[in-house]
mmCIF file of the C-alpha atoms, coordinates in Angstrom:
data_MODEL
# 
_entry.id   MODEL 
# 
loop_
_atom_site.group_PDB 
_atom_site.id 
_atom_site.type_symbol 
_atom_site.label_atom_id 
_atom_site.label_alt_id 
_atom_site.label_comp_id 
_atom_site.label_asym_id 
_atom_site.label_entity_id 
_atom_site.label_seq_id 
_atom_site.pdbx_PDB_ins_code 
_atom_site.Cartn_x 
_atom_site.Cartn_y 
_atom_site.Cartn_z 
_atom_site.occupancy 
_atom_site.B_iso_or_equiv 
_atom_site.pdbx_formal_charge 
_atom_site.auth_seq_id 
_atom_site.auth_comp_id 
_atom_site.auth_asym_id 
_atom_site.auth_atom_id 
_atom_site.pdbx_PDB_model_num 
ATOM 1   C CA . GLN A 1 1   ? 98.093  106.296 108.299 1.00 0.00 ? 1   GLN A CA 1 
ATOM 2   C CA . VAL A 1 2   ? 101.258 105.732 106.244 1.00 0.00 ? 2   VAL A CA 1 
ATOM 3   C CA . GLN A 1 3   ? 102.623 108.205 103.721 1.00 0.00 ? 3   GLN A CA 1 
ATOM 4   C CA . LEU A 1 4   ? 105.119 107.055 101.106 1.00 0.00 ? 4   LEU A CA 1 
ATOM 5   C CA . VAL A 1 5   ? 107.366 109.155 98.876  1.00 0.00 ? 5   VAL A CA 1 
ATOM 6   C CA . GLU A 1 6   ? 109.427 107.511 96.127  1.00 0.00 ? 6   GLU A CA 1 
ATOM 7   C CA . SER A 1 7   ? 112.555 108.858 94.464  1.00 0.00 ? 7   SER A CA 1 
ATOM 8   C CA . GLY A 1 8   ? 115.418 107.618 92.332  1.00 0.00 ? 8   GLY A CA 1 
ATOM 9   C CA . GLY A 1 9   ? 113.766 106.881 89.029  1.00 0.00 ? 9   GLY A CA 1 
ATOM 10  C CA . GLY A 1 10  ? 115.271 107.934 85.729  1.00 0.00 ? 10  GLY A CA 1 
ATOM 11  C CA . SER A 1 11  ? 116.479 106.820 82.332  1.00 0.00 ? 11  SER A CA 1 
ATOM 12  C CA . VAL A 1 12  ? 119.197 104.235 81.829  1.00 0.00 ? 12  VAL A CA 1 
ATOM 13  C CA . GLN A 1 13  ? 120.493 102.020 79.064  1.00 0.00 ? 13  GLN A CA 1 
ATOM 14  C CA . ALA A 1 14  ? 119.914 98.286  79.090  1.00 0.00 ? 14  ALA A CA 1 
ATOM 15  C CA . GLY A 1 15  ? 122.340 96.547  81.419  1.00 0.00 ? 15  GLY A CA 1 
ATOM 16  C CA . GLY A 1 16  ? 122.545 99.551  83.706  1.00 0.00 ? 16  GLY A CA 1 
ATOM 17  C CA . SER A 1 17  ? 121.474 100.016 87.310  1.00 0.00 ? 17  SER A CA 1 
ATOM 18  C CA . LEU A 1 18  ? 119.197 102.267 89.336  1.00 0.00 ? 18  LEU A CA 1 
ATOM 19  C CA . ARG A 1 19  ? 118.286 102.446 93.008  1.00 0.00 ? 19  ARG A CA 1 
ATOM 20  C CA . LEU A 1 20  ? 114.817 103.510 94.052  1.00 0.00 ? 20  LEU A CA 1 
ATOM 21  C CA . SER A 1 21  ? 114.086 104.881 97.510  1.00 0.00 ? 21  SER A CA 1 
ATOM 22  C CA . CYS A 1 22  ? 110.825 105.200 99.406  1.00 0.00 ? 22  CYS A CA 1 
ATOM 23  C CA . GLU A 1 23  ? 110.620 107.297 102.549 1.00 0.00 ? 23  GLU A CA 1 
ATOM 24  C CA . ALA A 1 24  ? 107.822 106.209 104.843 1.00 0.00 ? 24  ALA A CA 1 
ATOM 25  C CA . SER A 1 25  ? 106.086 108.139 107.584 1.00 0.00 ? 25  SER A CA 1 
ATOM 26  C CA . GLY A 1 26  ? 104.150 105.833 109.864 1.00 0.00 ? 26  GLY A CA 1 
ATOM 27  C CA . ASP A 1 27  ? 104.627 102.124 110.419 1.00 0.00 ? 27  ASP A CA 1 
ATOM 28  C CA . ALA A 1 28  ? 103.561 99.146  108.340 1.00 0.00 ? 28  ALA A CA 1 
ATOM 29  C CA . TYR A 1 29  ? 104.589 95.527  108.700 1.00 0.00 ? 29  TYR A CA 1 
ATOM 30  C CA . TYR A 1 30  ? 104.858 94.749  104.994 1.00 0.00 ? 30  TYR A CA 1 
ATOM 31  C CA . MET A 1 31  ? 106.257 96.935  102.240 1.00 0.00 ? 31  MET A CA 1 
ATOM 32  C CA . GLY A 1 32  ? 106.702 96.351  98.558  1.00 0.00 ? 32  GLY A CA 1 
ATOM 33  C CA . TRP A 1 33  ? 107.558 97.685  95.136  1.00 0.00 ? 33  TRP A CA 1 
ATOM 34  C CA . PHE A 1 34  ? 105.139 97.487  92.263  1.00 0.00 ? 34  PHE A CA 1 
ATOM 35  C CA . ARG A 1 35  ? 105.253 98.652  88.664  1.00 0.00 ? 35  ARG A CA 1 
ATOM 36  C CA . GLN A 1 36  ? 102.845 99.512  85.918  1.00 0.00 ? 36  GLN A CA 1 
ATOM 37  C CA . ALA A 1 37  ? 103.733 99.823  82.267  1.00 0.00 ? 37  ALA A CA 1 
ATOM 38  C CA . PRO A 1 38  ? 101.453 101.685 79.824  1.00 0.00 ? 38  PRO A CA 1 
ATOM 39  C CA . GLY A 1 39  ? 98.473  99.536  78.893  1.00 0.00 ? 39  GLY A CA 1 
ATOM 40  C CA . LYS A 1 40  ? 99.318  96.861  81.437  1.00 0.00 ? 40  LYS A CA 1 
ATOM 41  C CA . GLU A 1 41  ? 98.067  95.985  84.910  1.00 0.00 ? 41  GLU A CA 1 
ATOM 42  C CA . ARG A 1 42  ? 100.026 96.927  87.986  1.00 0.00 ? 42  ARG A CA 1 
ATOM 43  C CA . GLU A 1 43  ? 102.226 94.044  89.100  1.00 0.00 ? 43  GLU A CA 1 
ATOM 44  C CA . GLY A 1 44  ? 104.211 93.180  92.191  1.00 0.00 ? 44  GLY A CA 1 
ATOM 45  C CA . VAL A 1 45  ? 107.994 93.321  91.894  1.00 0.00 ? 45  VAL A CA 1 
ATOM 46  C CA . ALA A 1 46  ? 109.331 92.692  95.406  1.00 0.00 ? 46  ALA A CA 1 
ATOM 47  C CA . ALA A 1 47  ? 108.103 92.713  98.985  1.00 0.00 ? 47  ALA A CA 1 
ATOM 48  C CA . ILE A 1 48  ? 109.730 92.689  102.417 1.00 0.00 ? 48  ILE A CA 1 
ATOM 49  C CA . PHE A 1 49  ? 108.735 91.932  106.005 1.00 0.00 ? 49  PHE A CA 1 
ATOM 50  C CA . GLY A 1 50  ? 110.982 93.382  108.682 1.00 0.00 ? 50  GLY A CA 1 
ATOM 51  C CA . SER A 1 51  ? 114.446 93.603  107.201 1.00 0.00 ? 51  SER A CA 1 
ATOM 52  C CA . ARG A 1 52  ? 115.049 90.006  106.099 1.00 0.00 ? 52  ARG A CA 1 
ATOM 53  C CA . ALA A 1 53  ? 112.035 88.181  104.742 1.00 0.00 ? 53  ALA A CA 1 
ATOM 54  C CA . THR A 1 54  ? 111.651 88.951  101.047 1.00 0.00 ? 54  THR A CA 1 
ATOM 55  C CA . LYS A 1 55  ? 109.635 87.865  98.045  1.00 0.00 ? 55  LYS A CA 1 
ATOM 56  C CA . TYR A 1 56  ? 110.347 88.571  94.362  1.00 0.00 ? 56  TYR A CA 1 
ATOM 57  C CA . ALA A 1 57  ? 108.575 88.283  91.066  1.00 0.00 ? 57  ALA A CA 1 
ATOM 58  C CA . HIS A 1 58  ? 110.217 85.658  88.856  1.00 0.00 ? 58  HIS A CA 1 
ATOM 59  C CA . SER A 1 59  ? 110.955 88.276  86.212  1.00 0.00 ? 59  SER A CA 1 
ATOM 60  C CA . VAL A 1 60  ? 113.277 90.235  88.520  1.00 0.00 ? 60  VAL A CA 1 
ATOM 61  C CA . GLU A 1 61  ? 114.720 87.528  90.762  1.00 0.00 ? 61  GLU A CA 1 
ATOM 62  C CA . GLY A 1 62  ? 118.521 87.675  90.747  1.00 0.00 ? 62  GLY A CA 1 
ATOM 63  C CA . ARG A 1 63  ? 118.542 91.204  89.293  1.00 0.00 ? 63  ARG A CA 1 
ATOM 64  C CA . PHE A 1 64  ? 116.609 93.288  91.834  1.00 0.00 ? 64  PHE A CA 1 
ATOM 65  C CA . THR A 1 65  ? 117.161 93.495  95.593  1.00 0.00 ? 65  THR A CA 1 
ATOM 66  C CA . ILE A 1 66  ? 114.673 94.930  98.071  1.00 0.00 ? 66  ILE A CA 1 
ATOM 67  C CA . SER A 1 67  ? 115.928 96.207  101.410 1.00 0.00 ? 67  SER A CA 1 
ATOM 68  C CA . LYS A 1 68  ? 114.811 98.411  104.282 1.00 0.00 ? 68  LYS A CA 1 
ATOM 69  C CA . ASP A 1 69  ? 116.678 100.720 106.602 1.00 0.00 ? 69  ASP A CA 1 
ATOM 70  C CA . ASN A 1 70  ? 114.541 100.658 109.732 1.00 0.00 ? 70  ASN A CA 1 
ATOM 71  C CA . ALA A 1 71  ? 116.460 103.522 111.353 1.00 0.00 ? 71  ALA A CA 1 
ATOM 72  C CA . LYS A 1 72  ? 115.602 105.790 108.408 1.00 0.00 ? 72  LYS A CA 1 
ATOM 73  C CA . ASN A 1 73  ? 112.229 104.136 107.756 1.00 0.00 ? 73  ASN A CA 1 
ATOM 74  C CA . THR A 1 74  ? 113.251 103.962 104.112 1.00 0.00 ? 74  THR A CA 1 
ATOM 75  C CA . LEU A 1 75  ? 112.633 101.199 101.594 1.00 0.00 ? 75  LEU A CA 1 
ATOM 76  C CA . TYR A 1 76  ? 115.003 100.581 98.687  1.00 0.00 ? 76  TYR A CA 1 
ATOM 77  C CA . LEU A 1 77  ? 114.972 98.695  95.419  1.00 0.00 ? 77  LEU A CA 1 
ATOM 78  C CA . GLN A 1 78  ? 118.358 98.097  93.838  1.00 0.00 ? 78  GLN A CA 1 
ATOM 79  C CA . MET A 1 79  ? 117.830 97.263  90.185  1.00 0.00 ? 79  MET A CA 1 
ATOM 80  C CA . ASN A 1 80  ? 120.713 95.769  88.215  1.00 0.00 ? 80  ASN A CA 1 
ATOM 81  C CA . SER A 1 81  ? 120.978 94.366  84.699  1.00 0.00 ? 81  SER A CA 1 
ATOM 82  C CA . LEU A 1 82  ? 117.992 96.433  83.671  1.00 0.00 ? 82  LEU A CA 1 
ATOM 83  C CA . LYS A 1 83  ? 116.073 95.444  80.552  1.00 0.00 ? 83  LYS A CA 1 
ATOM 84  C CA . PRO A 1 84  ? 113.779 97.503  78.308  1.00 0.00 ? 84  PRO A CA 1 
ATOM 85  C CA . GLU A 1 85  ? 110.843 95.437  79.622  1.00 0.00 ? 85  GLU A CA 1 
ATOM 86  C CA . ASP A 1 86  ? 111.537 96.860  83.103  1.00 0.00 ? 86  ASP A CA 1 
ATOM 87  C CA . THR A 1 87  ? 110.330 100.246 81.846  1.00 0.00 ? 87  THR A CA 1 
ATOM 88  C CA . ALA A 1 88  ? 107.362 101.298 83.971  1.00 0.00 ? 88  ALA A CA 1 
ATOM 89  C CA . MET A 1 89  ? 106.128 103.587 86.693  1.00 0.00 ? 89  MET A CA 1 
ATOM 90  C CA . TYR A 1 90  ? 107.352 102.123 89.965  1.00 0.00 ? 90  TYR A CA 1 
ATOM 91  C CA . TYR A 1 91  ? 105.304 102.454 93.140  1.00 0.00 ? 91  TYR A CA 1 
ATOM 92  C CA . CYS A 1 92  ? 106.114 101.882 96.782  1.00 0.00 ? 92  CYS A CA 1 
ATOM 93  C CA . ALA A 1 93  ? 103.318 100.371 98.862  1.00 0.00 ? 93  ALA A CA 1 
ATOM 94  C CA . ALA A 1 94  ? 102.622 99.181  102.397 1.00 0.00 ? 94  ALA A CA 1 
ATOM 95  C CA . HIS A 1 95  ? 100.090 97.213  104.427 1.00 0.00 ? 95  HIS A CA 1 
ATOM 96  C CA . SER A 1 96  ? 99.676  95.574  107.811 1.00 0.00 ? 96  SER A CA 1 
ATOM 97  C CA . SER A 1 97  ? 96.907  93.122  106.956 1.00 0.00 ? 97  SER A CA 1 
ATOM 98  C CA . THR A 1 98  ? 96.685  89.344  107.267 1.00 0.00 ? 98  THR A CA 1 
ATOM 99  C CA . TRP A 1 99  ? 97.742  88.953  103.623 1.00 0.00 ? 99  TRP A CA 1 
ATOM 100 C CA . GLY A 1 100 ? 101.285 88.871  104.923 1.00 0.00 ? 100 GLY A CA 1 
ATOM 101 C CA . LEU A 1 101 ? 104.325 88.866  102.645 1.00 0.00 ? 101 LEU A CA 1 
ATOM 102 C CA . THR A 1 102 ? 102.676 89.077  99.256  1.00 0.00 ? 102 THR A CA 1 
ATOM 103 C CA . LEU A 1 103 ? 102.977 90.625  95.795  1.00 0.00 ? 103 LEU A CA 1 
ATOM 104 C CA . ARG A 1 104 ? 99.218  90.845  95.517  1.00 0.00 ? 104 ARG A CA 1 
ATOM 105 C CA . VAL A 1 105 ? 98.292  94.426  94.553  1.00 0.00 ? 105 VAL A CA 1 
ATOM 106 C CA . GLY A 1 106 ? 94.982  94.307  96.396  1.00 0.00 ? 106 GLY A CA 1 
ATOM 107 C CA . ALA A 1 107 ? 96.642  93.543  99.718  1.00 0.00 ? 107 ALA A CA 1 
ATOM 108 C CA . TYR A 1 108 ? 98.295  96.964  99.887  1.00 0.00 ? 108 TYR A CA 1 
ATOM 109 C CA . ASN A 1 109 ? 96.319  99.951  101.089 1.00 0.00 ? 109 ASN A CA 1 
ATOM 110 C CA . TYR A 1 110 ? 99.025  102.623 101.198 1.00 0.00 ? 110 TYR A CA 1 
ATOM 111 C CA . TRP A 1 111 ? 100.661 103.822 97.971  1.00 0.00 ? 111 TRP A CA 1 
ATOM 112 C CA . GLY A 1 112 ? 103.223 106.374 96.907  1.00 0.00 ? 112 GLY A CA 1 
ATOM 113 C CA . GLN A 1 113 ? 102.863 108.652 93.898  1.00 0.00 ? 113 GLN A CA 1 
ATOM 114 C CA . GLY A 1 114 ? 105.268 106.649 91.737  1.00 0.00 ? 114 GLY A CA 1 
ATOM 115 C CA . THR A 1 115 ? 108.611 107.235 90.041  1.00 0.00 ? 115 THR A CA 1 
ATOM 116 C CA . GLN A 1 116 ? 109.305 106.576 86.358  1.00 0.00 ? 116 GLN A CA 1 
ATOM 117 C CA . VAL A 1 117 ? 111.965 104.120 85.235  1.00 0.00 ? 117 VAL A CA 1 
ATOM 118 C CA . THR A 1 118 ? 112.851 104.040 81.541  1.00 0.00 ? 118 THR A CA 1 
ATOM 119 C CA . VAL A 1 119 ? 115.306 101.523 80.109  1.00 0.00 ? 119 VAL A CA 1 
ATOM 120 C CA . SER A 1 120 ? 116.459 102.001 76.536  1.00 0.00 ? 120 SER A CA 1 
ATOM 121 C CA . SER A 1 121 ? 117.938 99.298  74.330  1.00 0.00 ? 121 SER A CA 1 
# 
């Protein structure tokens, strides 16, 4: 069983930065960040395996960085150059299945409660 608790969301103007954190209790091989805007499906943003292998959605590549502090068992998402279209509820997720390093929502079976990110123009 893995429990995930996100923090770090908030409101920021376009071009600004935020860092999300996700404290994990329990171990999972793969962790990721997902987001869901009102009226839209949940989508994968970034995923990580170990502390080096990463995968990003095209829409955030070059602006967002996923990282993990294994000593603290904490996942991070550094978000720079934020755009209004990044506004969404952001969720931390984890899995240890054969899906591997993926942004596929259905591969993840552990989810946090979410943290809101709002970017104003």
